[in-house]
mmCIF file with all atom_site columns, C-alpha atoms in Angstrom:
data_model
loop_
_atom_site.group_PDB
_atom_site.id
_atom_site.type_symbol
_atom_site.label_atom_id
_atom_site.label_alt_id
_atom_site.label_comp_id
_atom_site.label_asym_id
_atom_site.label_entity_id
_atom_site.label_seq_id
_atom_site.pdbx_PDB_ins_code
_atom_site.Cartn_x
_atom_site.Cartn_y
_atom_site.Cartn_z
_atom_site.occupancy
_atom_site.B_iso_or_equiv
_atom_site.pdbx_formal_charge
_atom_site.auth_seq_id
_atom_site.auth_comp_id
_atom_site.auth_asym_id
_atom_site.auth_atom_id
_atom_site.pdbx_PDB_model_num
ATOM 1   C CA . UNK A 1 1   ? -37.218 -27.442 2.208   1.00 49.00 ? 1   UNK A CA 1
ATOM 2   C CA . UNK A 1 2   ? -40.018 -27.174 4.732   1.00 69.00 ? 2   UNK A CA 1
ATOM 3   C CA . UNK A 1 3   ? -39.321 -23.525 5.539   1.00 90.00 ? 3   UNK A CA 1
ATOM 4   C CA . UNK A 1 4   ? -41.147 -20.384 4.496   1.00 95.00 ? 4   UNK A CA 1
ATOM 5   C CA . UNK A 1 5   ? -40.704 -19.950 0.760   1.00 96.00 ? 5   UNK A CA 1
ATOM 6   C CA . UNK A 1 6   ? -40.777 -16.559 -0.877  1.00 97.00 ? 6   UNK A CA 1
ATOM 7   C CA . UNK A 1 7   ? -40.510 -15.749 -4.556  1.00 96.00 ? 7   UNK A CA 1
ATOM 8   C CA . UNK A 1 8   ? -39.202 -14.053 -6.415  1.00 97.00 ? 8   UNK A CA 1
ATOM 9   C CA . UNK A 1 9   ? -36.087 -13.346 -4.382  1.00 95.00 ? 9   UNK A CA 1
ATOM 10  C CA . UNK A 1 10  ? -35.361 -10.312 -6.499  1.00 96.00 ? 10  UNK A CA 1
ATOM 11  C CA . UNK A 1 11  ? -37.786 -8.280  -8.540  1.00 97.00 ? 11  UNK A CA 1
ATOM 12  C CA . UNK A 1 12  ? -37.103 -5.214  -10.654 1.00 97.00 ? 12  UNK A CA 1
ATOM 13  C CA . UNK A 1 13  ? -39.967 -3.040  -11.786 1.00 97.00 ? 13  UNK A CA 1
ATOM 14  C CA . UNK A 1 14  ? -40.303 0.315   -13.478 1.00 97.00 ? 14  UNK A CA 1
ATOM 15  C CA . UNK A 1 15  ? -42.397 3.029   -11.940 1.00 97.00 ? 15  UNK A CA 1
ATOM 16  C CA . UNK A 1 16  ? -46.088 2.433   -12.587 1.00 97.00 ? 16  UNK A CA 1
ATOM 17  C CA . UNK A 1 17  ? -45.807 -1.341  -12.990 1.00 97.00 ? 17  UNK A CA 1
ATOM 18  C CA . UNK A 1 18  ? -47.248 -3.926  -10.666 1.00 97.00 ? 18  UNK A CA 1
ATOM 19  C CA . UNK A 1 19  ? -45.275 -6.117  -8.275  1.00 98.00 ? 19  UNK A CA 1
ATOM 20  C CA . UNK A 1 20  ? -46.534 -9.456  -6.966  1.00 98.00 ? 20  UNK A CA 1
ATOM 21  C CA . UNK A 1 21  ? -44.704 -11.176 -4.154  1.00 98.00 ? 21  UNK A CA 1
ATOM 22  C CA . UNK A 1 22  ? -45.564 -14.705 -3.143  1.00 98.00 ? 22  UNK A CA 1
ATOM 23  C CA . UNK A 1 23  ? -45.181 -16.530 0.134   1.00 97.00 ? 23  UNK A CA 1
ATOM 24  C CA . UNK A 1 24  ? -45.774 -20.174 0.975   1.00 96.00 ? 24  UNK A CA 1
ATOM 25  C CA . UNK A 1 25  ? -45.834 -20.667 4.755   1.00 94.00 ? 25  UNK A CA 1
ATOM 26  C CA . UNK A 1 26  ? -44.270 -23.542 6.585   1.00 92.00 ? 26  UNK A CA 1
ATOM 27  C CA . UNK A 1 27  ? -46.215 -26.766 6.426   1.00 88.00 ? 27  UNK A CA 1
ATOM 28  C CA . UNK A 1 28  ? -48.969 -26.728 8.993   1.00 85.00 ? 28  UNK A CA 1
ATOM 29  C CA . UNK A 1 29  ? -48.853 -22.958 9.502   1.00 88.00 ? 29  UNK A CA 1
ATOM 30  C CA . UNK A 1 30  ? -52.015 -21.025 8.766   1.00 87.00 ? 30  UNK A CA 1
ATOM 31  C CA . UNK A 1 31  ? -50.905 -17.588 9.949   1.00 90.00 ? 31  UNK A CA 1
ATOM 32  C CA . UNK A 1 32  ? -48.960 -15.349 7.579   1.00 93.00 ? 32  UNK A CA 1
ATOM 33  C CA . UNK A 1 33  ? -47.386 -11.978 8.273   1.00 94.00 ? 33  UNK A CA 1
ATOM 34  C CA . UNK A 1 34  ? -45.810 -9.542  5.839   1.00 96.00 ? 34  UNK A CA 1
ATOM 35  C CA . UNK A 1 35  ? -43.086 -7.134  6.920   1.00 96.00 ? 35  UNK A CA 1
ATOM 36  C CA . UNK A 1 36  ? -41.171 -4.513  4.997   1.00 95.00 ? 36  UNK A CA 1
ATOM 37  C CA . UNK A 1 37  ? -37.607 -3.437  5.661   1.00 92.00 ? 37  UNK A CA 1
ATOM 38  C CA . UNK A 1 38  ? -36.537 -0.189  4.101   1.00 85.00 ? 38  UNK A CA 1
ATOM 39  C CA . UNK A 1 39  ? -32.797 0.498   3.759   1.00 76.00 ? 39  UNK A CA 1
ATOM 40  C CA . UNK A 1 40  ? -31.212 1.272   7.124   1.00 72.00 ? 40  UNK A CA 1
ATOM 41  C CA . UNK A 1 41  ? -34.495 0.639   8.936   1.00 78.00 ? 41  UNK A CA 1
ATOM 42  C CA . UNK A 1 42  ? -36.067 -2.121  10.995  1.00 83.00 ? 42  UNK A CA 1
ATOM 43  C CA . UNK A 1 43  ? -38.900 -4.479  10.192  1.00 90.00 ? 43  UNK A CA 1
ATOM 44  C CA . UNK A 1 44  ? -42.211 -2.723  9.739   1.00 91.00 ? 44  UNK A CA 1
ATOM 45  C CA . UNK A 1 45  ? -45.411 -4.731  10.085  1.00 91.00 ? 45  UNK A CA 1
ATOM 46  C CA . UNK A 1 46  ? -47.709 -4.566  7.097   1.00 95.00 ? 46  UNK A CA 1
ATOM 47  C CA . UNK A 1 47  ? -50.427 -7.183  7.324   1.00 95.00 ? 47  UNK A CA 1
ATOM 48  C CA . UNK A 1 48  ? -51.430 -10.343 9.161   1.00 93.00 ? 48  UNK A CA 1
ATOM 49  C CA . UNK A 1 49  ? -53.566 -12.949 7.435   1.00 93.00 ? 49  UNK A CA 1
ATOM 50  C CA . UNK A 1 50  ? -55.082 -16.306 8.116   1.00 90.00 ? 50  UNK A CA 1
ATOM 51  C CA . UNK A 1 51  ? -56.519 -18.512 5.416   1.00 87.00 ? 51  UNK A CA 1
ATOM 52  C CA . UNK A 1 52  ? -59.015 -16.414 3.430   1.00 87.00 ? 52  UNK A CA 1
ATOM 53  C CA . UNK A 1 53  ? -59.064 -13.682 6.079   1.00 92.00 ? 53  UNK A CA 1
ATOM 54  C CA . UNK A 1 54  ? -57.204 -10.455 6.698   1.00 93.00 ? 54  UNK A CA 1
ATOM 55  C CA . UNK A 1 55  ? -56.831 -10.191 10.462  1.00 90.00 ? 55  UNK A CA 1
ATOM 56  C CA . UNK A 1 56  ? -54.832 -6.967  10.794  1.00 90.00 ? 56  UNK A CA 1
ATOM 57  C CA . UNK A 1 57  ? -53.847 -4.680  7.943   1.00 93.00 ? 57  UNK A CA 1
ATOM 58  C CA . UNK A 1 58  ? -53.038 -1.671  10.071  1.00 91.00 ? 58  UNK A CA 1
ATOM 59  C CA . UNK A 1 59  ? -49.520 -1.451  8.629   1.00 91.00 ? 59  UNK A CA 1
ATOM 60  C CA . UNK A 1 60  ? -50.555 -1.516  5.006   1.00 94.00 ? 60  UNK A CA 1
ATOM 61  C CA . UNK A 1 61  ? -50.553 1.721   3.015   1.00 93.00 ? 61  UNK A CA 1
ATOM 62  C CA . UNK A 1 62  ? -54.135 2.577   2.178   1.00 90.00 ? 62  UNK A CA 1
ATOM 63  C CA . UNK A 1 63  ? -53.557 2.777   -1.552  1.00 94.00 ? 63  UNK A CA 1
ATOM 64  C CA . UNK A 1 64  ? -51.835 0.532   -4.069  1.00 97.00 ? 64  UNK A CA 1
ATOM 65  C CA . UNK A 1 65  ? -51.088 -2.271  -1.585  1.00 97.00 ? 65  UNK A CA 1
ATOM 66  C CA . UNK A 1 66  ? -53.191 -5.374  -1.087  1.00 97.00 ? 66  UNK A CA 1
ATOM 67  C CA . UNK A 1 67  ? -52.678 -8.847  0.325   1.00 97.00 ? 67  UNK A CA 1
ATOM 68  C CA . UNK A 1 68  ? -54.479 -12.129 0.205   1.00 95.00 ? 68  UNK A CA 1
ATOM 69  C CA . UNK A 1 69  ? -54.081 -15.637 1.522   1.00 95.00 ? 69  UNK A CA 1
ATOM 70  C CA . UNK A 1 70  ? -56.445 -17.871 -0.424  1.00 92.00 ? 70  UNK A CA 1
ATOM 71  C CA . UNK A 1 71  ? -57.705 -21.249 0.660   1.00 89.00 ? 71  UNK A CA 1
ATOM 72  C CA . UNK A 1 72  ? -55.361 -22.856 -1.821  1.00 89.00 ? 72  UNK A CA 1
ATOM 73  C CA . UNK A 1 73  ? -51.997 -21.508 -2.819  1.00 91.00 ? 73  UNK A CA 1
ATOM 74  C CA . UNK A 1 74  ? -49.547 -18.997 -1.463  1.00 95.00 ? 74  UNK A CA 1
ATOM 75  C CA . UNK A 1 75  ? -50.138 -15.649 0.141   1.00 97.00 ? 75  UNK A CA 1
ATOM 76  C CA . UNK A 1 76  ? -49.743 -12.766 -2.300  1.00 97.00 ? 76  UNK A CA 1
ATOM 77  C CA . UNK A 1 77  ? -48.616 -9.223  -1.565  1.00 98.00 ? 77  UNK A CA 1
ATOM 78  C CA . UNK A 1 78  ? -49.554 -7.015  -4.465  1.00 98.00 ? 78  UNK A CA 1
ATOM 79  C CA . UNK A 1 79  ? -48.247 -3.515  -5.090  1.00 97.00 ? 79  UNK A CA 1
ATOM 80  C CA . UNK A 1 80  ? -49.879 -1.603  -7.905  1.00 97.00 ? 80  UNK A CA 1
ATOM 81  C CA . UNK A 1 81  ? -48.318 1.345   -9.733  1.00 97.00 ? 81  UNK A CA 1
ATOM 82  C CA . UNK A 1 82  ? -45.028 1.001   -7.896  1.00 97.00 ? 82  UNK A CA 1
ATOM 83  C CA . UNK A 1 83  ? -42.982 4.067   -7.001  1.00 96.00 ? 83  UNK A CA 1
ATOM 84  C CA . UNK A 1 84  ? -39.306 4.338   -6.096  1.00 94.00 ? 84  UNK A CA 1
ATOM 85  C CA . UNK A 1 85  ? -40.187 4.541   -2.404  1.00 93.00 ? 85  UNK A CA 1
ATOM 86  C CA . UNK A 1 86  ? -41.546 0.994   -2.596  1.00 95.00 ? 86  UNK A CA 1
ATOM 87  C CA . UNK A 1 87  ? -38.002 -0.319  -3.092  1.00 95.00 ? 87  UNK A CA 1
ATOM 88  C CA . UNK A 1 88  ? -37.383 -2.489  -0.046  1.00 95.00 ? 88  UNK A CA 1
ATOM 89  C CA . UNK A 1 89  ? -37.022 -6.015  1.216   1.00 95.00 ? 89  UNK A CA 1
ATOM 90  C CA . UNK A 1 90  ? -40.369 -7.642  1.863   1.00 97.00 ? 90  UNK A CA 1
ATOM 91  C CA . UNK A 1 91  ? -40.350 -10.478 4.353   1.00 96.00 ? 91  UNK A CA 1
ATOM 92  C CA . UNK A 1 92  ? -43.034 -13.035 4.910   1.00 96.00 ? 92  UNK A CA 1
ATOM 93  C CA . UNK A 1 93  ? -43.318 -14.963 8.143   1.00 94.00 ? 93  UNK A CA 1
ATOM 94  C CA . UNK A 1 94  ? -45.588 -17.748 9.281   1.00 92.00 ? 94  UNK A CA 1
ATOM 95  C CA . UNK A 1 95  ? -46.614 -19.192 12.601  1.00 88.00 ? 95  UNK A CA 1
ATOM 96  C CA . UNK A 1 96  ? -48.549 -22.155 13.864  1.00 82.00 ? 96  UNK A CA 1
ATOM 97  C CA . UNK A 1 97  ? -52.219 -21.845 14.691  1.00 63.00 ? 97  UNK A CA 1
ATOM 98  C CA . UNK A 1 98  ? -52.043 -22.202 18.439  1.00 56.00 ? 98  UNK A CA 1
ATOM 99  C CA . UNK A 1 99  ? -49.951 -20.724 21.157  1.00 57.00 ? 99  UNK A CA 1
ATOM 100 C CA . UNK A 1 100 ? -47.582 -17.835 21.009  1.00 65.00 ? 100 UNK A CA 1
ATOM 101 C CA . UNK A 1 101 ? -45.118 -19.624 18.803  1.00 70.00 ? 101 UNK A CA 1
ATOM 102 C CA . UNK A 1 102 ? -42.367 -17.764 17.128  1.00 81.00 ? 102 UNK A CA 1
ATOM 103 C CA . UNK A 1 103 ? -42.497 -16.384 13.629  1.00 87.00 ? 103 UNK A CA 1
ATOM 104 C CA . UNK A 1 104 ? -40.534 -18.199 10.989  1.00 91.00 ? 104 UNK A CA 1
ATOM 105 C CA . UNK A 1 105 ? -39.295 -15.917 8.246   1.00 94.00 ? 105 UNK A CA 1
ATOM 106 C CA . UNK A 1 106 ? -38.624 -16.465 4.600   1.00 95.00 ? 106 UNK A CA 1
ATOM 107 C CA . UNK A 1 107 ? -35.506 -15.222 2.853   1.00 94.00 ? 107 UNK A CA 1
ATOM 108 C CA . UNK A 1 108 ? -37.296 -12.126 1.650   1.00 96.00 ? 108 UNK A CA 1
ATOM 109 C CA . UNK A 1 109 ? -38.135 -10.595 -1.714  1.00 97.00 ? 109 UNK A CA 1
ATOM 110 C CA . UNK A 1 110 ? -36.101 -7.582  -2.708  1.00 96.00 ? 110 UNK A CA 1
ATOM 111 C CA . UNK A 1 111 ? -38.021 -5.148  -4.841  1.00 96.00 ? 111 UNK A CA 1
ATOM 112 C CA . UNK A 1 112 ? -36.165 -2.526  -6.815  1.00 96.00 ? 112 UNK A CA 1
ATOM 113 C CA . UNK A 1 113 ? -38.164 0.153   -8.578  1.00 96.00 ? 113 UNK A CA 1
ATOM 114 C CA . UNK A 1 114 ? -36.321 1.933   -11.354 1.00 95.00 ? 114 UNK A CA 1
ATOM 115 C CA . UNK B 2 1   ? -45.446 4.936   16.993  1.00 69.00 ? 1   UNK B CA 1
ATOM 116 C CA . UNK B 2 2   ? -42.464 2.733   17.816  1.00 81.00 ? 2   UNK B CA 1
ATOM 117 C CA . UNK B 2 3   ? -43.657 0.417   20.575  1.00 91.00 ? 3   UNK B CA 1
ATOM 118 C CA . UNK B 2 4   ? -40.416 -1.553  20.636  1.00 93.00 ? 4   UNK B CA 1
ATOM 119 C CA . UNK B 2 5   ? -37.167 0.361   20.661  1.00 93.00 ? 5   UNK B CA 1
ATOM 120 C CA . UNK B 2 6   ? -33.553 -0.581  20.293  1.00 94.00 ? 6   UNK B CA 1
ATOM 121 C CA . UNK B 2 7   ? -31.606 2.562   20.992  1.00 91.00 ? 7   UNK B CA 1
ATOM 122 C CA . UNK B 2 8   ? -28.165 1.255   20.089  1.00 93.00 ? 8   UNK B CA 1
ATOM 123 C CA . UNK B 2 9   ? -27.796 0.903   16.319  1.00 92.00 ? 9   UNK B CA 1
ATOM 124 C CA . UNK B 2 10  ? -24.475 -0.863  16.664  1.00 95.00 ? 10  UNK B CA 1
ATOM 125 C CA . UNK B 2 11  ? -22.236 -2.649  19.142  1.00 96.00 ? 11  UNK B CA 1
ATOM 126 C CA . UNK B 2 12  ? -18.678 -3.975  18.894  1.00 97.00 ? 12  UNK B CA 1
ATOM 127 C CA . UNK B 2 13  ? -17.342 -6.628  21.234  1.00 97.00 ? 13  UNK B CA 1
ATOM 128 C CA . UNK B 2 14  ? -14.122 -8.607  21.454  1.00 97.00 ? 14  UNK B CA 1
ATOM 129 C CA . UNK B 2 15  ? -14.356 -12.321 20.818  1.00 97.00 ? 15  UNK B CA 1
ATOM 130 C CA . UNK B 2 16  ? -14.824 -14.224 24.064  1.00 97.00 ? 16  UNK B CA 1
ATOM 131 C CA . UNK B 2 17  ? -16.368 -11.291 25.900  1.00 97.00 ? 17  UNK B CA 1
ATOM 132 C CA . UNK B 2 18  ? -20.019 -10.734 26.729  1.00 98.00 ? 18  UNK B CA 1
ATOM 133 C CA . UNK B 2 19  ? -22.368 -8.998  24.294  1.00 98.00 ? 19  UNK B CA 1
ATOM 134 C CA . UNK B 2 20  ? -25.356 -7.229  25.822  1.00 98.00 ? 20  UNK B CA 1
ATOM 135 C CA . UNK B 2 21  ? -28.098 -6.033  23.533  1.00 98.00 ? 21  UNK B CA 1
ATOM 136 C CA . UNK B 2 22  ? -30.892 -3.929  24.940  1.00 97.00 ? 22  UNK B CA 1
ATOM 137 C CA . UNK B 2 23  ? -34.510 -3.389  24.064  1.00 97.00 ? 23  UNK B CA 1
ATOM 138 C CA . UNK B 2 24  ? -37.257 -1.212  25.555  1.00 97.00 ? 24  UNK B CA 1
ATOM 139 C CA . UNK B 2 25  ? -40.981 -1.357  25.003  1.00 97.00 ? 25  UNK B CA 1
ATOM 140 C CA . UNK B 2 26  ? -43.855 0.943   25.788  1.00 95.00 ? 26  UNK B CA 1
ATOM 141 C CA . UNK B 2 27  ? -46.915 -1.318  25.773  1.00 93.00 ? 27  UNK B CA 1
ATOM 142 C CA . UNK B 2 28  ? -47.439 -2.930  29.170  1.00 93.00 ? 28  UNK B CA 1
ATOM 143 C CA . UNK B 2 29  ? -49.845 -5.412  27.566  1.00 92.00 ? 29  UNK B CA 1
ATOM 144 C CA . UNK B 2 30  ? -47.046 -7.204  25.739  1.00 93.00 ? 30  UNK B CA 1
ATOM 145 C CA . UNK B 2 31  ? -46.646 -10.663 27.217  1.00 92.00 ? 31  UNK B CA 1
ATOM 146 C CA . UNK B 2 32  ? -44.243 -12.451 24.910  1.00 93.00 ? 32  UNK B CA 1
ATOM 147 C CA . UNK B 2 33  ? -40.862 -11.281 23.701  1.00 94.00 ? 33  UNK B CA 1
ATOM 148 C CA . UNK B 2 34  ? -38.481 -12.667 21.136  1.00 94.00 ? 34  UNK B CA 1
ATOM 149 C CA . UNK B 2 35  ? -35.024 -12.064 19.744  1.00 96.00 ? 35  UNK B CA 1
ATOM 150 C CA . UNK B 2 36  ? -34.150 -12.608 16.103  1.00 96.00 ? 36  UNK B CA 1
ATOM 151 C CA . UNK B 2 37  ? -30.808 -12.656 14.352  1.00 96.00 ? 37  UNK B CA 1
ATOM 152 C CA . UNK B 2 38  ? -30.398 -11.510 10.787  1.00 94.00 ? 38  UNK B CA 1
ATOM 153 C CA . UNK B 2 39  ? -27.514 -11.880 8.377   1.00 93.00 ? 39  UNK B CA 1
ATOM 154 C CA . UNK B 2 40  ? -27.335 -9.674  5.267   1.00 88.00 ? 40  UNK B CA 1
ATOM 155 C CA . UNK B 2 41  ? -29.562 -10.794 2.401   1.00 84.00 ? 41  UNK B CA 1
ATOM 156 C CA . UNK B 2 42  ? -31.243 -13.415 4.585   1.00 90.00 ? 42  UNK B CA 1
ATOM 157 C CA . UNK B 2 43  ? -34.456 -13.561 6.546   1.00 92.00 ? 43  UNK B CA 1
ATOM 158 C CA . UNK B 2 44  ? -34.441 -13.143 10.330  1.00 93.00 ? 44  UNK B CA 1
ATOM 159 C CA . UNK B 2 45  ? -34.022 -16.350 12.285  1.00 94.00 ? 45  UNK B CA 1
ATOM 160 C CA . UNK B 2 46  ? -35.499 -16.984 15.702  1.00 92.00 ? 46  UNK B CA 1
ATOM 161 C CA . UNK B 2 47  ? -33.008 -17.009 18.534  1.00 95.00 ? 47  UNK B CA 1
ATOM 162 C CA . UNK B 2 48  ? -34.727 -17.081 21.915  1.00 95.00 ? 48  UNK B CA 1
ATOM 163 C CA . UNK B 2 49  ? -37.968 -15.987 23.538  1.00 94.00 ? 49  UNK B CA 1
ATOM 164 C CA . UNK B 2 50  ? -39.377 -15.227 26.962  1.00 95.00 ? 50  UNK B CA 1
ATOM 165 C CA . UNK B 2 51  ? -42.864 -15.085 28.394  1.00 93.00 ? 51  UNK B CA 1
ATOM 166 C CA . UNK B 2 52  ? -43.852 -12.258 30.700  1.00 93.00 ? 52  UNK B CA 1
ATOM 167 C CA . UNK B 2 53  ? -44.335 -14.735 33.529  1.00 94.00 ? 53  UNK B CA 1
ATOM 168 C CA . UNK B 2 54  ? -40.574 -15.256 33.600  1.00 95.00 ? 54  UNK B CA 1
ATOM 169 C CA . UNK B 2 55  ? -37.680 -12.887 34.116  1.00 95.00 ? 55  UNK B CA 1
ATOM 170 C CA . UNK B 2 56  ? -34.959 -15.023 32.566  1.00 97.00 ? 56  UNK B CA 1
ATOM 171 C CA . UNK B 2 57  ? -34.602 -17.633 29.877  1.00 97.00 ? 57  UNK B CA 1
ATOM 172 C CA . UNK B 2 58  ? -31.366 -19.313 28.931  1.00 97.00 ? 58  UNK B CA 1
ATOM 173 C CA . UNK B 2 59  ? -30.372 -21.334 25.887  1.00 96.00 ? 59  UNK B CA 1
ATOM 174 C CA . UNK B 2 60  ? -26.728 -22.203 25.596  1.00 97.00 ? 60  UNK B CA 1
ATOM 175 C CA . UNK B 2 61  ? -24.694 -19.038 25.145  1.00 97.00 ? 61  UNK B CA 1
ATOM 176 C CA . UNK B 2 62  ? -27.828 -16.902 24.905  1.00 97.00 ? 62  UNK B CA 1
ATOM 177 C CA . UNK B 2 63  ? -29.784 -15.539 27.856  1.00 98.00 ? 63  UNK B CA 1
ATOM 178 C CA . UNK B 2 64  ? -32.691 -13.142 27.732  1.00 98.00 ? 64  UNK B CA 1
ATOM 179 C CA . UNK B 2 65  ? -33.628 -11.069 30.762  1.00 98.00 ? 65  UNK B CA 1
ATOM 180 C CA . UNK B 2 66  ? -36.962 -9.353  31.208  1.00 97.00 ? 66  UNK B CA 1
ATOM 181 C CA . UNK B 2 67  ? -37.600 -6.466  33.596  1.00 97.00 ? 67  UNK B CA 1
ATOM 182 C CA . UNK B 2 68  ? -41.329 -5.815  33.389  1.00 96.00 ? 68  UNK B CA 1
ATOM 183 C CA . UNK B 2 69  ? -41.341 -2.858  35.757  1.00 95.00 ? 69  UNK B CA 1
ATOM 184 C CA . UNK B 2 70  ? -38.784 -1.091  33.581  1.00 96.00 ? 70  UNK B CA 1
ATOM 185 C CA . UNK B 2 71  ? -40.310 -2.418  30.352  1.00 97.00 ? 71  UNK B CA 1
ATOM 186 C CA . UNK B 2 72  ? -36.863 -3.551  29.357  1.00 97.00 ? 72  UNK B CA 1
ATOM 187 C CA . UNK B 2 73  ? -35.344 -6.721  28.048  1.00 97.00 ? 73  UNK B CA 1
ATOM 188 C CA . UNK B 2 74  ? -31.809 -7.626  27.185  1.00 98.00 ? 74  UNK B CA 1
ATOM 189 C CA . UNK B 2 75  ? -30.012 -10.371 25.341  1.00 98.00 ? 75  UNK B CA 1
ATOM 190 C CA . UNK B 2 76  ? -26.697 -11.609 26.701  1.00 98.00 ? 76  UNK B CA 1
ATOM 191 C CA . UNK B 2 77  ? -24.344 -13.593 24.526  1.00 98.00 ? 77  UNK B CA 1
ATOM 192 C CA . UNK B 2 78  ? -21.418 -15.160 26.293  1.00 97.00 ? 78  UNK B CA 1
ATOM 193 C CA . UNK B 2 79  ? -18.853 -15.914 25.117  1.00 97.00 ? 79  UNK B CA 1
ATOM 194 C CA . UNK B 2 80  ? -19.275 -13.908 21.930  1.00 97.00 ? 80  UNK B CA 1
ATOM 195 C CA . UNK B 2 81  ? -18.020 -15.467 18.716  1.00 97.00 ? 81  UNK B CA 1
ATOM 196 C CA . UNK B 2 82  ? -17.260 -13.911 15.309  1.00 96.00 ? 82  UNK B CA 1
ATOM 197 C CA . UNK B 2 83  ? -20.170 -15.874 13.834  1.00 96.00 ? 83  UNK B CA 1
ATOM 198 C CA . UNK B 2 84  ? -22.489 -13.930 16.117  1.00 97.00 ? 84  UNK B CA 1
ATOM 199 C CA . UNK B 2 85  ? -21.850 -10.824 14.029  1.00 97.00 ? 85  UNK B CA 1
ATOM 200 C CA . UNK B 2 86  ? -25.291 -9.947  12.672  1.00 96.00 ? 86  UNK B CA 1
ATOM 201 C CA . UNK B 2 87  ? -28.213 -7.603  13.206  1.00 95.00 ? 87  UNK B CA 1
ATOM 202 C CA . UNK B 2 88  ? -30.333 -8.491  16.218  1.00 97.00 ? 88  UNK B CA 1
ATOM 203 C CA . UNK B 2 89  ? -33.990 -7.567  16.422  1.00 96.00 ? 89  UNK B CA 1
ATOM 204 C CA . UNK B 2 90  ? -36.154 -7.750  19.475  1.00 96.00 ? 90  UNK B CA 1
ATOM 205 C CA . UNK B 2 91  ? -39.880 -8.276  19.052  1.00 94.00 ? 91  UNK B CA 1
ATOM 206 C CA . UNK B 2 92  ? -42.953 -8.270  21.246  1.00 93.00 ? 92  UNK B CA 1
ATOM 207 C CA . UNK B 2 93  ? -46.531 -9.381  20.987  1.00 90.00 ? 93  UNK B CA 1
ATOM 208 C CA . UNK B 2 94  ? -49.673 -9.490  23.091  1.00 87.00 ? 94  UNK B CA 1
ATOM 209 C CA . UNK B 2 95  ? -51.897 -12.473 23.567  1.00 78.00 ? 95  UNK B CA 1
ATOM 210 C CA . UNK B 2 96  ? -52.588 -14.748 20.638  1.00 73.00 ? 96  UNK B CA 1
ATOM 211 C CA . UNK B 2 97  ? -53.200 -13.959 17.050  1.00 69.00 ? 97  UNK B CA 1
ATOM 212 C CA . UNK B 2 98  ? -51.808 -10.442 17.116  1.00 77.00 ? 98  UNK B CA 1
ATOM 213 C CA . UNK B 2 99  ? -49.057 -8.764  15.225  1.00 83.00 ? 99  UNK B CA 1
ATOM 214 C CA . UNK B 2 100 ? -45.464 -8.857  16.371  1.00 88.00 ? 100 UNK B CA 1
ATOM 215 C CA . UNK B 2 101 ? -43.786 -5.493  16.870  1.00 90.00 ? 101 UNK B CA 1
ATOM 216 C CA . UNK B 2 102 ? -40.114 -5.295  15.998  1.00 92.00 ? 102 UNK B CA 1
ATOM 217 C CA . UNK B 2 103 ? -37.387 -2.928  17.065  1.00 93.00 ? 103 UNK B CA 1
ATOM 218 C CA . UNK B 2 104 ? -35.081 -1.242  14.574  1.00 91.00 ? 104 UNK B CA 1
ATOM 219 C CA . UNK B 2 105 ? -32.236 -3.649  15.233  1.00 93.00 ? 105 UNK B CA 1
ATOM 220 C CA . UNK B 2 106 ? -28.737 -3.548  16.673  1.00 96.00 ? 106 UNK B CA 1
ATOM 221 C CA . UNK B 2 107 ? -25.802 -4.483  14.477  1.00 95.00 ? 107 UNK B CA 1
ATOM 222 C CA . UNK B 2 108 ? -23.364 -6.580  16.507  1.00 97.00 ? 108 UNK B CA 1
ATOM 223 C CA . UNK B 2 109 ? -19.753 -6.962  15.404  1.00 97.00 ? 109 UNK B CA 1
ATOM 224 C CA . UNK B 2 110 ? -17.624 -9.487  17.242  1.00 97.00 ? 110 UNK B CA 1
ATOM 225 C CA . UNK B 2 111 ? -13.960 -8.726  16.691  1.00 96.00 ? 111 UNK B CA 1
ATOM 226 C CA . UNK B 2 112 ? -11.646 -11.765 16.508  1.00 94.00 ? 112 UNK B CA 1
#
């Protein structure tokens, strides 16, 4: 499968634990975007990364949330000390380096905080 | 600040008829617009796009219209099919290497 791969698909955490969501972009794509979809809401931009660089993190909460896209390996969205309000579907998307190009989305990771 | 808006949360259409989904935006710097389709428990999938230098783009049953003066775009699906039942998101971006702004989605139900 050459598409955007996200794992885990489902993650359950208790309040105060850490959640790590992983995203492997499509082959040849070096741009990664993370979006969050809360229940009954649309897709909210969180962060845009290129290899080893955070380009735009204007949608990321200032505390507890971080993202990285290392030179090797998948992009990671990390949520520390999760709270119930973090329960959502987190979608990763990737795009090619040049041109407008559309975003290609993964299947999403659904985080449930108990 | 919602820069891309879809004011109709839901739409129901009879099979075979036309579905028209609407989207408004506020940022006149946006120059590329996209429509995505999303089924429950799946990621959004790209449907069709349009550059600001055009006012119409067609792909099979799907046509997107762009009215830059009104900052409005619409997606027409004709004829509508039950398999088109999904949530449709419009998105916009500016230039290259910038974030994509998404609307809140419109849930389309095509009634057989």
